[in-house]
Amino acid sequence: MLMQDHVVLKQKNQFVIYAPELLESSDLALFDPAGAPDASRTGSKTGGRDTVDFLRIAGRDYVLRHYWRGGVVARVNRQSYLWLGLERSRPFKEWRLLNKLYQDGLPVPRPAAARVLRRGIVYRGDLLTEYLPATQTLAEYIAQNALPAEAWMQIGAVIRRFHQAGAYHADLNANNILLNEQEEIFLIDWDRGQLRQANPSWQEANLQRLARSLNKLAGLTRGFRYSEDDWQSLKTGYERGASPS
């Protein structure tokens, strides 16, 4: 008998979706790492508006991301979102999207669990994904090292795979592309992402968002290893496409 790929729990005002292959229901205290008896907190990182904790649970490493608001709204409300129903909550939508992409063989972190805490007309949430070892963001890497043309082409080819699958990344930028030591490419942070009908209009807009991110970082970061030739290599890889490895 096959194990179901997810379980949804409700405990008072708390809703949790999790993968039973990875976690047991008794592990769900891990959303509050300081009080989780079965989880050890191995570190944390703050970048932009996101704060993440790194956890080890039953020998596996995970990333716990807390949802934080950005922009003007964050000045008065940093982590609450309007409740429009559980399946429209950002943690549940991101978990389900990541799970679909992962099951389809696309290079994303595997989702382990997501939590929503409702308080009347608002909620806050968290997302737990498997940790991708020995990775750096594209931004981190090219701040220190030049990336060969073949690697830029591979990035373009991976983005093309997502686009062909109809996967729209709402914030495709140089901080949401990961590279590891085996030259594998991953896309992370799928908050507000969607599955859409493949269309050149949104696909090109997605690429241009990444181009703006790279150009902005090149203007702000001394020694940033990025040029128009690199972008052309990425576009070449995108146009050629790629088969899953």
PDB file of C-alpha atoms in Angstrom:
ATOM      1  CA  MET A   1       0.000   0.000   0.000  1.00  0.00           C
ATOM      2  CA  LEU A   2       1.418   3.359  -1.010  1.00  0.00           C
ATOM      3  CA  MET A   3       1.840   6.018   1.643  1.00  0.00           C
ATOM      4  CA  GLN A   4      -0.111   9.194   0.976  1.00  0.00           C
ATOM      5  CA  ASP A   5       2.145  12.103   0.040  1.00  0.00           C
ATOM      6  CA  HIS A   6       0.683  14.525   2.579  1.00  0.00           C
ATOM      7  CA  VAL A   7      -1.416  14.818   5.723  1.00  0.00           C
ATOM      8  CA  VAL A   8      -3.378  17.851   6.928  1.00  0.00           C
ATOM      9  CA  LEU A   9      -3.895  18.351  10.669  1.00  0.00           C
ATOM     10  CA  LYS A  10      -6.051  20.825  12.547  1.00  0.00           C
ATOM     11  CA  GLN A  11      -5.348  21.629  16.191  1.00  0.00           C
ATOM     12  CA  LYS A  12      -7.487  24.493  17.511  1.00  0.00           C
ATOM     13  CA  ASN A  13      -6.354  27.523  15.502  1.00  0.00           C
ATOM     14  CA  GLN A  14      -3.360  25.731  13.949  1.00  0.00           C
ATOM     15  CA  PHE A  15      -3.344  24.009  10.549  1.00  0.00           C
ATOM     16  CA  VAL A  16      -0.417  21.904   9.355  1.00  0.00           C
ATOM     17  CA  ILE A  17       0.282  20.093   6.082  1.00  0.00           C
ATOM     18  CA  TYR A  18       3.222  17.676   6.095  1.00  0.00           C
ATOM     19  CA  ALA A  19       4.860  14.800   4.221  1.00  0.00           C
ATOM     20  CA  PRO A  20       4.578  11.622   6.338  1.00  0.00           C
ATOM     21  CA  GLU A  21       7.590  10.109   4.533  1.00  0.00           C
ATOM     22  CA  LEU A  22       9.715  12.800   6.182  1.00  0.00           C
ATOM     23  CA  LEU A  23       7.997  13.689   9.448  1.00  0.00           C
ATOM     24  CA  GLU A  24       5.816  12.191  12.118  1.00  0.00           C
ATOM     25  CA  SER A  25       2.923  14.144  13.590  1.00  0.00           C
ATOM     26  CA  SER A  26       4.839  14.203  16.882  1.00  0.00           C
ATOM     27  CA  ASP A  27       7.550  16.282  15.183  1.00  0.00           C
ATOM     28  CA  LEU A  28       5.293  19.255  14.538  1.00  0.00           C
ATOM     29  CA  ALA A  29       6.473  21.179  17.585  1.00  0.00           C
ATOM     30  CA  LEU A  30       9.490  21.920  15.394  1.00  0.00           C
ATOM     31  CA  PHE A  31       7.746  25.096  14.165  1.00  0.00           C
ATOM     32  CA  ASP A  32       8.820  26.542  17.517  1.00  0.00           C
ATOM     33  CA  PRO A  33      12.456  25.367  17.454  1.00  0.00           C
ATOM     34  CA  ALA A  34      13.312  26.545  20.957  1.00  0.00           C
ATOM     35  CA  GLY A  35      10.752  24.195  22.453  1.00  0.00           C
ATOM     36  CA  ALA A  36      10.959  21.287  20.041  1.00  0.00           C
ATOM     37  CA  PRO A  37      12.221  18.166  21.857  1.00  0.00           C
ATOM     38  CA  ASP A  38      12.893  16.220  18.643  1.00  0.00           C
ATOM     39  CA  ALA A  39      14.621  18.988  16.677  1.00  0.00           C
ATOM     40  CA  SER A  40      18.012  20.609  17.114  1.00  0.00           C
ATOM     41  CA  ARG A  41      18.510  24.145  15.848  1.00  0.00           C
ATOM     42  CA  THR A  42      21.800  24.238  13.962  1.00  0.00           C
ATOM     43  CA  GLY A  43      21.778  27.902  12.928  1.00  0.00           C
ATOM     44  CA  SER A  44      19.809  30.782  11.485  1.00  0.00           C
ATOM     45  CA  LYS A  45      20.128  33.356   8.747  1.00  0.00           C
ATOM     46  CA  THR A  46      18.497  36.691   8.038  1.00  0.00           C
ATOM     47  CA  GLY A  47      18.408  38.096   4.527  1.00  0.00           C
ATOM     48  CA  GLY A  48      16.126  40.728   3.056  1.00  0.00           C
ATOM     49  CA  ARG A  49      12.837  40.413   4.913  1.00  0.00           C
ATOM     50  CA  ASP A  50      13.138  36.644   5.500  1.00  0.00           C
ATOM     51  CA  THR A  51      14.436  34.882   8.580  1.00  0.00           C
ATOM     52  CA  VAL A  52      15.253  31.186   8.352  1.00  0.00           C
ATOM     53  CA  ASP A  53      16.255  28.595  10.930  1.00  0.00           C
ATOM     54  CA  PHE A  54      18.281  25.486  10.143  1.00  0.00           C
ATOM     55  CA  LEU A  55      17.071  22.354  11.922  1.00  0.00           C
ATOM     56  CA  ARG A  56      18.154  18.735  12.209  1.00  0.00           C
ATOM     57  CA  ILE A  57      15.333  16.261  12.772  1.00  0.00           C
ATOM     58  CA  ALA A  58      15.889  12.509  12.940  1.00  0.00           C
ATOM     59  CA  GLY A  59      19.159  12.824  11.025  1.00  0.00           C
ATOM     60  CA  ARG A  60      17.792  15.053   8.251  1.00  0.00           C
ATOM     61  CA  ASP A  61      18.539  18.741   7.738  1.00  0.00           C
ATOM     62  CA  TYR A  62      15.788  21.264   7.081  1.00  0.00           C
ATOM     63  CA  VAL A  63      15.227  24.966   6.513  1.00  0.00           C
ATOM     64  CA  LEU A  64      12.399  26.619   8.450  1.00  0.00           C
ATOM     65  CA  ARG A  65      11.276  29.867   6.845  1.00  0.00           C
ATOM     66  CA  HIS A  66       8.943  32.326   8.530  1.00  0.00           C
ATOM     67  CA  TYR A  67       6.675  34.461   6.365  1.00  0.00           C
ATOM     68  CA  TRP A  68       7.367  38.175   6.741  1.00  0.00           C
ATOM     69  CA  ARG A  69       5.801  41.075   4.940  1.00  0.00           C
ATOM     70  CA  GLY A  70       7.836  43.538   2.904  1.00  0.00           C
ATOM     71  CA  GLY A  71       7.288  47.074   1.679  1.00  0.00           C
ATOM     72  CA  VAL A  72       5.250  49.786   3.366  1.00  0.00           C
ATOM     73  CA  VAL A  73       2.850  47.331   5.044  1.00  0.00           C
ATOM     74  CA  ALA A  74       5.715  45.822   7.051  1.00  0.00           C
ATOM     75  CA  ARG A  75       6.083  49.062   9.018  1.00  0.00           C
ATOM     76  CA  VAL A  76       2.835  48.360  10.846  1.00  0.00           C
ATOM     77  CA  ASN A  77       2.310  44.631  10.261  1.00  0.00           C
ATOM     78  CA  ARG A  78       5.325  42.372   9.780  1.00  0.00           C
ATOM     79  CA  GLN A  79       3.877  38.869   9.765  1.00  0.00           C
ATOM     80  CA  SER A  80       0.066  38.839   9.586  1.00  0.00           C
ATOM     81  CA  TYR A  81      -1.925  38.171   6.431  1.00  0.00           C
ATOM     82  CA  LEU A  82      -5.651  38.461   5.756  1.00  0.00           C
ATOM     83  CA  TRP A  83      -7.454  35.131   6.202  1.00  0.00           C
ATOM     84  CA  LEU A  84      -9.212  34.111   2.986  1.00  0.00           C
ATOM     85  CA  GLY A  85      -9.388  30.382   3.683  1.00  0.00           C
ATOM     86  CA  LEU A  86      -6.827  27.695   4.378  1.00  0.00           C
ATOM     87  CA  GLU A  87      -6.143  26.702   0.778  1.00  0.00           C
ATOM     88  CA  ARG A  88      -5.577  30.347  -0.145  1.00  0.00           C
ATOM     89  CA  SER A  89      -3.022  30.872   2.613  1.00  0.00           C
ATOM     90  CA  ARG A  90       0.503  31.497   1.387  1.00  0.00           C
ATOM     91  CA  PRO A  91       2.170  28.617   3.291  1.00  0.00           C
ATOM     92  CA  PHE A  92      -0.321  26.005   2.053  1.00  0.00           C
ATOM     93  CA  LYS A  93      -0.206  27.301  -1.524  1.00  0.00           C
ATOM     94  CA  GLU A  94       3.590  27.304  -1.567  1.00  0.00           C
ATOM     95  CA  TRP A  95       3.774  23.823  -0.014  1.00  0.00           C
ATOM     96  CA  ARG A  96       1.389  22.376  -2.586  1.00  0.00           C
ATOM     97  CA  LEU A  97       3.185  24.073  -5.476  1.00  0.00           C
ATOM     98  CA  LEU A  98       6.599  22.895  -4.280  1.00  0.00           C
ATOM     99  CA  ASN A  99       5.271  19.384  -3.793  1.00  0.00           C
ATOM    100  CA  LYS A 100       3.900  19.320  -7.338  1.00  0.00           C
ATOM    101  CA  LEU A 101       7.150  20.620  -8.819  1.00  0.00           C
ATOM    102  CA  TYR A 102       9.232  18.197  -6.756  1.00  0.00           C
ATOM    103  CA  GLN A 103       7.060  15.221  -7.689  1.00  0.00           C
ATOM    104  CA  ASP A 104       7.383  16.238 -11.355  1.00  0.00           C
ATOM    105  CA  GLY A 105      11.163  16.032 -11.085  1.00  0.00           C
ATOM    106  CA  LEU A 106      11.931  19.750 -11.191  1.00  0.00           C
ATOM    107  CA  PRO A 107      14.907  21.013  -9.139  1.00  0.00           C
ATOM    108  CA  VAL A 108      13.323  22.562  -6.055  1.00  0.00           C
ATOM    109  CA  PRO A 109      13.793  21.842  -2.349  1.00  0.00           C
ATOM    110  CA  ARG A 110      11.462  19.100  -1.175  1.00  0.00           C
ATOM    111  CA  PRO A 111       8.670  20.497   1.028  1.00  0.00           C
ATOM    112  CA  ALA A 112       8.361  18.807   4.423  1.00  0.00           C
ATOM    113  CA  ALA A 113       5.654  20.811   6.211  1.00  0.00           C
ATOM    114  CA  ALA A 114       3.819  24.118   6.362  1.00  0.00           C
ATOM    115  CA  ARG A 115       1.895  25.707   9.216  1.00  0.00           C
ATOM    116  CA  VAL A 116      -0.815  28.336   9.425  1.00  0.00           C
ATOM    117  CA  LEU A 117      -1.802  29.976  12.723  1.00  0.00           C
ATOM    118  CA  ARG A 118      -5.141  31.755  12.471  1.00  0.00           C
ATOM    119  CA  ARG A 119      -6.123  34.660  14.697  1.00  0.00           C
ATOM    120  CA  GLY A 120      -9.595  35.809  13.708  1.00  0.00           C
ATOM    121  CA  ILE A 121      -9.383  37.519  10.325  1.00  0.00           C
ATOM    122  CA  VAL A 122      -5.591  37.221  10.034  1.00  0.00           C
ATOM    123  CA  TYR A 123      -2.989  34.469  10.048  1.00  0.00           C
ATOM    124  CA  ARG A 124       0.751  33.942  10.086  1.00  0.00           C
ATOM    125  CA  GLY A 125       2.717  31.038   8.733  1.00  0.00           C
ATOM    126  CA  ASP A 126       5.886  29.003   8.308  1.00  0.00           C
ATOM    127  CA  LEU A 127       7.328  26.604   5.730  1.00  0.00           C
ATOM    128  CA  LEU A 128       9.739  23.721   6.314  1.00  0.00           C
ATOM    129  CA  THR A 129      11.771  22.351   3.381  1.00  0.00           C
ATOM    130  CA  GLU A 130      14.652  19.930   3.081  1.00  0.00           C
ATOM    131  CA  TYR A 131      18.044  21.595   3.213  1.00  0.00           C
ATOM    132  CA  LEU A 132      20.046  21.618  -0.024  1.00  0.00           C
ATOM    133  CA  PRO A 133      23.650  20.984   1.088  1.00  0.00           C
ATOM    134  CA  ALA A 134      26.760  22.711  -0.242  1.00  0.00           C
ATOM    135  CA  THR A 135      24.840  25.376  -2.142  1.00  0.00           C
ATOM    136  CA  GLN A 136      25.310  29.077  -2.741  1.00  0.00           C
ATOM    137  CA  THR A 137      22.988  31.596  -4.264  1.00  0.00           C
ATOM    138  CA  LEU A 138      23.917  32.820  -7.713  1.00  0.00           C
ATOM    139  CA  ALA A 139      24.380  36.281  -6.201  1.00  0.00           C
ATOM    140  CA  GLU A 140      26.785  34.969  -3.561  1.00  0.00           C
ATOM    141  CA  TYR A 141      28.807  32.973  -6.074  1.00  0.00           C
ATOM    142  CA  ILE A 142      29.375  35.655  -8.683  1.00  0.00           C
ATOM    143  CA  ALA A 143      30.191  38.220  -6.034  1.00  0.00           C
ATOM    144  CA  GLN A 144      33.400  36.204  -5.599  1.00  0.00           C
ATOM    145  CA  ASN A 145      33.916  34.079  -8.716  1.00  0.00           C
ATOM    146  CA  ALA A 146      33.350  34.238 -12.455  1.00  0.00           C
ATOM    147  CA  LEU A 147      30.838  31.690 -13.689  1.00  0.00           C
ATOM    148  CA  PRO A 148      31.775  29.961 -16.970  1.00  0.00           C
ATOM    149  CA  ALA A 149      29.549  30.310 -20.017  1.00  0.00           C
ATOM    150  CA  GLU A 150      28.471  26.673 -19.727  1.00  0.00           C
ATOM    151  CA  ALA A 151      27.105  27.290 -16.239  1.00  0.00           C
ATOM    152  CA  TRP A 152      25.154  30.350 -17.404  1.00  0.00           C
ATOM    153  CA  MET A 153      23.728  28.235 -20.195  1.00  0.00           C
ATOM    154  CA  GLN A 154      22.724  25.561 -17.678  1.00  0.00           C
ATOM    155  CA  ILE A 155      20.900  28.183 -15.581  1.00  0.00           C
ATOM    156  CA  GLY A 156      18.999  29.276 -18.667  1.00  0.00           C
ATOM    157  CA  ALA A 157      18.152  25.677 -19.545  1.00  0.00           C
ATOM    158  CA  VAL A 158      16.822  24.982 -16.048  1.00  0.00           C
ATOM    159  CA  ILE A 159      14.622  28.080 -16.127  1.00  0.00           C
ATOM    160  CA  ARG A 160      13.314  26.895 -19.488  1.00  0.00           C
ATOM    161  CA  ARG A 161      12.328  23.559 -17.929  1.00  0.00           C
ATOM    162  CA  PHE A 162      10.235  25.355 -15.338  1.00  0.00           C
ATOM    163  CA  HIS A 163       8.641  27.589 -17.944  1.00  0.00           C
ATOM    164  CA  GLN A 164       7.774  24.644 -20.166  1.00  0.00           C
ATOM    165  CA  ALA A 165       6.038  23.086 -17.155  1.00  0.00           C
ATOM    166  CA  GLY A 166       4.049  26.312 -16.672  1.00  0.00           C
ATOM    167  CA  ALA A 167       5.832  27.132 -13.392  1.00  0.00           C
ATOM    168  CA  TYR A 168       5.798  30.885 -12.780  1.00  0.00           C
ATOM    169  CA  HIS A 169       8.243  32.156 -10.142  1.00  0.00           C
ATOM    170  CA  ALA A 170       6.945  35.425  -8.686  1.00  0.00           C
ATOM    171  CA  ASP A 171      10.394  36.676  -7.646  1.00  0.00           C
ATOM    172  CA  LEU A 172      12.967  35.209  -9.998  1.00  0.00           C
ATOM    173  CA  ASN A 173      16.205  36.879  -8.968  1.00  0.00           C
ATOM    174  CA  ALA A 174      19.843  36.061  -8.336  1.00  0.00           C
ATOM    175  CA  ASN A 175      19.179  35.255  -4.667  1.00  0.00           C
ATOM    176  CA  ASN A 176      16.581  32.601  -5.495  1.00  0.00           C
ATOM    177  CA  ILE A 177      18.835  30.539  -7.768  1.00  0.00           C
ATOM    178  CA  LEU A 178      21.093  28.029  -5.994  1.00  0.00           C
ATOM    179  CA  LEU A 179      24.196  26.273  -7.337  1.00  0.00           C
ATOM    180  CA  ASN A 180      25.904  23.311  -5.690  1.00  0.00           C
ATOM    181  CA  GLU A 181      29.315  21.698  -6.028  1.00  0.00           C
ATOM    182  CA  GLN A 182      27.992  19.227  -8.614  1.00  0.00           C
ATOM    183  CA  GLU A 183      26.938  22.161 -10.821  1.00  0.00           C
ATOM    184  CA  GLU A 184      23.249  21.462 -10.202  1.00  0.00           C
ATOM    185  CA  ILE A 185      20.826  24.386 -10.320  1.00  0.00           C
ATOM    186  CA  PHE A 186      17.800  24.836  -8.032  1.00  0.00           C
ATOM    187  CA  LEU A 187      15.075  27.495  -7.808  1.00  0.00           C
ATOM    188  CA  ILE A 188      13.922  28.371  -4.289  1.00  0.00           C
ATOM    189  CA  ASP A 189      11.359  30.647  -2.592  1.00  0.00           C
ATOM    190  CA  TRP A 190       8.151  29.876  -4.491  1.00  0.00           C
ATOM    191  CA  ASP A 191       5.939  32.140  -2.377  1.00  0.00           C
ATOM    192  CA  ARG A 192       3.191  33.548  -4.660  1.00  0.00           C
ATOM    193  CA  GLY A 193       4.345  31.228  -7.466  1.00  0.00           C
ATOM    194  CA  GLN A 194       1.766  29.664  -9.773  1.00  0.00           C
ATOM    195  CA  LEU A 195       1.195  27.012 -12.376  1.00  0.00           C
ATOM    196  CA  ARG A 196       0.080  28.738 -15.571  1.00  0.00           C
ATOM    197  CA  GLN A 197      -0.523  27.968 -19.187  1.00  0.00           C
ATOM    198  CA  ALA A 198       2.865  28.334 -20.886  1.00  0.00           C
ATOM    199  CA  ASN A 199       2.964  31.695 -22.652  1.00  0.00           C
ATOM    200  CA  PRO A 200       5.889  33.726 -24.080  1.00  0.00           C
ATOM    201  CA  SER A 201       4.552  36.933 -22.503  1.00  0.00           C
ATOM    202  CA  TRP A 202       4.923  36.009 -18.835  1.00  0.00           C
ATOM    203  CA  GLN A 203       7.953  33.845 -19.535  1.00  0.00           C
ATOM    204  CA  GLU A 204       9.874  36.767 -21.051  1.00  0.00           C
ATOM    205  CA  ALA A 205       8.747  39.051 -18.216  1.00  0.00           C
ATOM    206  CA  ASN A 206      10.092  36.443 -15.765  1.00  0.00           C
ATOM    207  CA  LEU A 207      13.477  36.472 -17.512  1.00  0.00           C
ATOM    208  CA  GLN A 208      13.585  40.251 -17.516  1.00  0.00           C
ATOM    209  CA  ARG A 209      12.972  40.282 -13.770  1.00  0.00           C
ATOM    210  CA  LEU A 210      16.092  38.161 -13.365  1.00  0.00           C
ATOM    211  CA  ALA A 211      18.036  40.449 -15.710  1.00  0.00           C
ATOM    212  CA  ARG A 212      17.066  43.496 -13.618  1.00  0.00           C
ATOM    213  CA  SER A 213      18.198  41.697 -10.480  1.00  0.00           C
ATOM    214  CA  LEU A 214      21.603  40.909 -11.964  1.00  0.00           C
ATOM    215  CA  ASN A 215      22.081  44.416 -13.336  1.00  0.00           C
ATOM    216  CA  LYS A 216      21.113  45.958  -9.998  1.00  0.00           C
ATOM    217  CA  LEU A 217      23.565  43.781  -8.096  1.00  0.00           C
ATOM    218  CA  ALA A 218      26.299  44.525 -10.633  1.00  0.00           C
ATOM    219  CA  GLY A 219      25.761  48.220  -9.985  1.00  0.00           C
ATOM    220  CA  LEU A 220      25.809  47.843  -6.199  1.00  0.00           C
ATOM    221  CA  THR A 221      28.469  45.174  -5.639  1.00  0.00           C
ATOM    222  CA  ARG A 222      32.105  45.930  -6.309  1.00  0.00           C
ATOM    223  CA  GLY A 223      33.792  43.158  -8.292  1.00  0.00           C
ATOM    224  CA  PHE A 224      30.507  41.480  -9.227  1.00  0.00           C
ATOM    225  CA  ARG A 225      31.312  38.977 -11.988  1.00  0.00           C
ATOM    226  CA  TYR A 226      28.507  39.577 -14.436  1.00  0.00           C
ATOM    227  CA  SER A 227      28.412  40.959 -17.978  1.00  0.00           C
ATOM    228  CA  GLU A 228      26.186  41.134 -21.037  1.00  0.00           C
ATOM    229  CA  ASP A 229      28.038  38.102 -22.415  1.00  0.00           C
ATOM    230  CA  ASP A 230      26.917  36.121 -19.368  1.00  0.00           C
ATOM    231  CA  TRP A 231      23.302  37.093 -20.004  1.00  0.00           C
ATOM    232  CA  GLN A 232      23.594  36.061 -23.634  1.00  0.00           C
ATOM    233  CA  SER A 233      24.931  32.673 -22.520  1.00  0.00           C
ATOM    234  CA  LEU A 234      21.952  32.285 -20.196  1.00  0.00           C
ATOM    235  CA  LYS A 235      19.572  33.183 -23.026  1.00  0.00           C
ATOM    236  CA  THR A 236      21.303  30.680 -25.323  1.00  0.00           C
ATOM    237  CA  GLY A 237      20.780  27.930 -22.759  1.00  0.00           C
ATOM    238  CA  TYR A 238      17.170  29.005 -22.326  1.00  0.00           C
ATOM    239  CA  GLU A 239      16.487  28.927 -26.057  1.00  0.00           C
ATOM    240  CA  ARG A 240      18.066  25.498 -26.480  1.00  0.00           C
ATOM    241  CA  GLY A 241      16.189  24.057 -23.509  1.00  0.00           C
ATOM    242  CA  ALA A 242      17.204  20.975 -21.582  1.00  0.00           C
ATOM    243  CA  SER A 243      16.050  17.504 -20.759  1.00  0.00           C
ATOM    244  CA  PRO A 244      15.835  16.451 -17.087  1.00  0.00           C
ATOM    245  CA  SER A 245      19.126  15.012 -15.862  1.00  0.00           C
TER     246      SER A 245
END
